[in-house]
Coordinates of N, CA and C in Angstrom, one line a residue:
X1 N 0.9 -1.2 0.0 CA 0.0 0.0 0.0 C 0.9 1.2 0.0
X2 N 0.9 2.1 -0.9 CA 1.6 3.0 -1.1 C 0.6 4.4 -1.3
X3 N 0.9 5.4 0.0 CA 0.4 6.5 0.1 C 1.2 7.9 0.1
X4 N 0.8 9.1 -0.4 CA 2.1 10.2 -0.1 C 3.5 9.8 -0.3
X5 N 3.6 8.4 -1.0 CA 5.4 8.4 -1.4 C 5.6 7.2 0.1
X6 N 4.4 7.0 0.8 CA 5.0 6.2 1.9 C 4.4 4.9 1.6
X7 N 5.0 3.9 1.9 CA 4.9 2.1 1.7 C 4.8 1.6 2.6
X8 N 3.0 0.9 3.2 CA 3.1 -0.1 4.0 C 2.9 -1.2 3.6
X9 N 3.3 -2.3 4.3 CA 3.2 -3.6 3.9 C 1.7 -3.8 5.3
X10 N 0.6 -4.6 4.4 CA -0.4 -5.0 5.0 C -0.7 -6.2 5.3
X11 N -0.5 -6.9 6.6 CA -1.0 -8.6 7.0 C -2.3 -8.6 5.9
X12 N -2.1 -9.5 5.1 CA -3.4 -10.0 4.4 C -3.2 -11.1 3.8
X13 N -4.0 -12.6 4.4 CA -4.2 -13.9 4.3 C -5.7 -13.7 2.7
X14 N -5.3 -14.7 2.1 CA -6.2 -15.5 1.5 C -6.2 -16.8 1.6
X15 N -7.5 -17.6 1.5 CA -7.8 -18.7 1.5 C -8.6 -19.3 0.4
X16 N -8.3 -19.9 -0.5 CA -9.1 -20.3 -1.5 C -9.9 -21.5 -1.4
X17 N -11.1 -22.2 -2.2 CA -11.3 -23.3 -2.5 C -10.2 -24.4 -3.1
X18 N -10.5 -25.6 -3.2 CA -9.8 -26.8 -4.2 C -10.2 -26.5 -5.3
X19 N -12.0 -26.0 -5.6 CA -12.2 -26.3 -7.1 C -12.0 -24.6 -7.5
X20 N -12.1 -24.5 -8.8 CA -12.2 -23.1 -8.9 C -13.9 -22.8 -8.9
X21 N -14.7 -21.4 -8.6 CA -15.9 -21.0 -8.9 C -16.2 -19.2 -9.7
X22 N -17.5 -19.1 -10.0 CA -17.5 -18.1 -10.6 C -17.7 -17.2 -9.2
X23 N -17.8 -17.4 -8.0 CA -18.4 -16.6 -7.0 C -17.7 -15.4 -6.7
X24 N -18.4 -14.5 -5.8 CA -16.9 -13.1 -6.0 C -16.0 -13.7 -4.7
X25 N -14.9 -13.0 -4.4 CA -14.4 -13.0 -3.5 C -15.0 -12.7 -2.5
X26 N -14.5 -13.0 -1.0 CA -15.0 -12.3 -0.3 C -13.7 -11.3 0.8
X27 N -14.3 -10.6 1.1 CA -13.1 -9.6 1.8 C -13.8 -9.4 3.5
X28 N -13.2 -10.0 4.5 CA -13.3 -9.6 5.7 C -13.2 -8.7 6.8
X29 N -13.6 -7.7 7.0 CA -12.6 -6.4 7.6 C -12.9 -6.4 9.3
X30 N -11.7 -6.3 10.1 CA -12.1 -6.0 11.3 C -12.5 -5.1 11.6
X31 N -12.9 -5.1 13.2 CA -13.2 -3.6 13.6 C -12.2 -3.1 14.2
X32 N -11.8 -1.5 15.4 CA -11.2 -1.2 15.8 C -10.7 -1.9 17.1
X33 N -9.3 -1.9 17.3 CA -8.4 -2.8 18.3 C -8.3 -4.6 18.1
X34 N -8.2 -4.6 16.6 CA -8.5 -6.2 16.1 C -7.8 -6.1 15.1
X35 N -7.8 -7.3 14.4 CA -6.7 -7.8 13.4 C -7.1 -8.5 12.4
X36 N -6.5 -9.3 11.7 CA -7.2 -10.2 10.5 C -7.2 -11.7 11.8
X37 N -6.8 -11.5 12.9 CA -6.5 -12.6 13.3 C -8.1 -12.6 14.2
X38 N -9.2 -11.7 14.3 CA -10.2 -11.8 14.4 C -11.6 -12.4 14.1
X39 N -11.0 -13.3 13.0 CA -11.9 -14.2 12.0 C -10.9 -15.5 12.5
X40 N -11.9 -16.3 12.9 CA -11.4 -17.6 12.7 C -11.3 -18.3 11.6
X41 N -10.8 -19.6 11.9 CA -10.4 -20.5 10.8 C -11.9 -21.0 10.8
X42 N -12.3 -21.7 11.6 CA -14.0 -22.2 11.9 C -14.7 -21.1 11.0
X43 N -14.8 -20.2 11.4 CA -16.0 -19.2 10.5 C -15.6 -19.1 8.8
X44 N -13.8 -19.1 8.7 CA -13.7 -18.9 7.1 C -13.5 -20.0 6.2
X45 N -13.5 -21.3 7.0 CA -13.9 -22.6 6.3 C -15.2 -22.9 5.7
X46 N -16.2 -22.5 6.6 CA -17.7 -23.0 6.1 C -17.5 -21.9 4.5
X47 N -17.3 -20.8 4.6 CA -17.7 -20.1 3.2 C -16.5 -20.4 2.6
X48 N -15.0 -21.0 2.4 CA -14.5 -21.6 1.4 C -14.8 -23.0 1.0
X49 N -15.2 -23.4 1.5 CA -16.3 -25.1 1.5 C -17.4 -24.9 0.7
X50 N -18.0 -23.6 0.3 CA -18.5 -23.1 -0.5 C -18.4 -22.8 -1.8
X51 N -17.2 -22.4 -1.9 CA -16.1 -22.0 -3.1 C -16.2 -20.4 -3.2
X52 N -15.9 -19.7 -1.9 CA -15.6 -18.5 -2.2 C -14.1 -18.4 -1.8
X53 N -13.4 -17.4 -2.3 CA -12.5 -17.2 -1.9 C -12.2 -16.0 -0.5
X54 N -11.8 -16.2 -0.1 CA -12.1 -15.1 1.6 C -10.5 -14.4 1.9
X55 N -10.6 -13.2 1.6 CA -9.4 -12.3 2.2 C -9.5 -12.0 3.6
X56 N -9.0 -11.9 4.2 CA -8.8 -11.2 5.8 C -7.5 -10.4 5.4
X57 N -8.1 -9.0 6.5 CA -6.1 -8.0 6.2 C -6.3 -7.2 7.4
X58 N -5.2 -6.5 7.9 CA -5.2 -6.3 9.2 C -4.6 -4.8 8.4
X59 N -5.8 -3.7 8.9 CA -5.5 -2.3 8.4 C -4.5 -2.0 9.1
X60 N -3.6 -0.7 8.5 CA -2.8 -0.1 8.8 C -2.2 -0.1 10.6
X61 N -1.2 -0.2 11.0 CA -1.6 -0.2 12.7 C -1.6 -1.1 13.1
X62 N -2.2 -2.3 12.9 CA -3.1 -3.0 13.5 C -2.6 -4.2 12.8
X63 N -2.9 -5.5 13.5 CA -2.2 -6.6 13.9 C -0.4 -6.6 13.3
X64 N -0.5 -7.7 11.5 CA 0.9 -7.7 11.9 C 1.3 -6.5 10.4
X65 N 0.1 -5.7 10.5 CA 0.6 -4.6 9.4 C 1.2 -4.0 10.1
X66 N 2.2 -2.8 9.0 CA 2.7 -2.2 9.5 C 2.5 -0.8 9.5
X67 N 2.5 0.1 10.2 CA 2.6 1.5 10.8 C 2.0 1.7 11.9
X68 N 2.4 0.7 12.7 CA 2.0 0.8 14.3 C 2.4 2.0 15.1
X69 N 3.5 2.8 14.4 CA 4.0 4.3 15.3 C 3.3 5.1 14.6
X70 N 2.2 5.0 14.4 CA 1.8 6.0 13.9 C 0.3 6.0 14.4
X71 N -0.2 4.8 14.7 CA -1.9 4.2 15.0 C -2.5 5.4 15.4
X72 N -1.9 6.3 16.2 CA -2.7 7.3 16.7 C -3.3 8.7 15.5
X73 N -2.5 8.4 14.2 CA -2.2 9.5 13.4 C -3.6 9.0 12.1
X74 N -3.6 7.8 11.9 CA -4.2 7.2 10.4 C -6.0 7.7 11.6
X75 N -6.6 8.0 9.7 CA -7.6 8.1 10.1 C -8.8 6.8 9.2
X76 N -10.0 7.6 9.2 CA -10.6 6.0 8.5 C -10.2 6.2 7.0
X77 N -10.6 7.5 6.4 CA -9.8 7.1 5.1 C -8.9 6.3 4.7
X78 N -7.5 6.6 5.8 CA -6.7 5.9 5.3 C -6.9 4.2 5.4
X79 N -7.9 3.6 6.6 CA -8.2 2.4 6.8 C -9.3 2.3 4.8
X80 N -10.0 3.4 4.4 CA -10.7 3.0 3.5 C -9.4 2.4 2.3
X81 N -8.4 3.1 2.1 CA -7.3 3.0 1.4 C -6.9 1.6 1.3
X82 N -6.7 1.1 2.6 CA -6.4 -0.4 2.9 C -7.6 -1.1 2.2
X83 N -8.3 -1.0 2.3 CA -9.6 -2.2 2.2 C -9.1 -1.8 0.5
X84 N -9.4 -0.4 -0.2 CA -9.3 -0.6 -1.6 C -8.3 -1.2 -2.2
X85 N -7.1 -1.3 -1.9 CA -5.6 -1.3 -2.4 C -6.2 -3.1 -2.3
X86 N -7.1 -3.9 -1.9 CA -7.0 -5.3 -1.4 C -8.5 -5.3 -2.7
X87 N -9.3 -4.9 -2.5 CA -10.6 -4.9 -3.5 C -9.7 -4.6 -5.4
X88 N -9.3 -3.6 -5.5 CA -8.6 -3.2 -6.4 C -7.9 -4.3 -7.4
X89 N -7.3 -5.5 -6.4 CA -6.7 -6.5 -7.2 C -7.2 -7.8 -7.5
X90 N -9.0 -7.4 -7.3 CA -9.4 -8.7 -7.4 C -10.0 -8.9 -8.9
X91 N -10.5 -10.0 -9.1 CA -10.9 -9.9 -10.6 C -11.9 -9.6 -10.7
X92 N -13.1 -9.1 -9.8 CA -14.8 -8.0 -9.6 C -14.7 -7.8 -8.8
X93 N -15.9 -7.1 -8.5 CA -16.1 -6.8 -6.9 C -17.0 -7.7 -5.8
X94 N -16.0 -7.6 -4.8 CA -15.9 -8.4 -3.8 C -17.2 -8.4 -2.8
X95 N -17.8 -9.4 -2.4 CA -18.3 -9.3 -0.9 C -17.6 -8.8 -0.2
X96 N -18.0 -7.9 1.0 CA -17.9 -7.4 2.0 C -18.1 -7.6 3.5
X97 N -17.5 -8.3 4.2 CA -18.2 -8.6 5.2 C -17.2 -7.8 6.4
X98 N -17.9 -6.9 7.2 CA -17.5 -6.2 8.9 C -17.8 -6.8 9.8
X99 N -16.9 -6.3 11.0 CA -16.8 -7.0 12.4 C -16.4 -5.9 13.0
X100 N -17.4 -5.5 14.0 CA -16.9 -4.4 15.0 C -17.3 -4.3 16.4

């Protein structure tokens, strides 16, 4: 994720199916003081057993992304930035699913 000339590297897991499907992805977002590690494995099995594919990412700050000296500075835009920069590289648009 590259903002203002600045580069973060963002925690973000995917988990696919075995088969391939036409389904969208899905993209998981936590809420505030949480991580991608807020979604269990239990909850993101049943919908890849489905044949979606499921992103989890840990916004800026927060879990093992990086710009934790800063957590007090980012605001939601820049959390909106994170989610796009992850939507952006999919092949449509993604399900959405929050946790807060």
């Amino acid at each position: 994720m590259a903002k203002n000339g600045q580069t973060l590297k963002l925690e973000h897991h995917l988990v696919e199916p075995t088969t391939s499907t036409s389904l969208p992805d899905i993209v998981m977002l936590h809420g505030i003081c949480a991580g991608a590690w807020v979604f269990p494995q239990n909850f993101i099995q049943p919908l890849v057993d489905q044949g979606f594919r499921v992103h989890t990412l840990s916004y800026r700050g927060h879990g093992e992304s990086e710009g934790k000296e800063r957590i007090n500075h980012w605001r939601l835009t820049d959390y909106v930035d994170d989610v796009l920069s992850i939507c952006q590289s999919l092949p449509g648009p993604p399900v959405l699913i929050g946790h807060s």
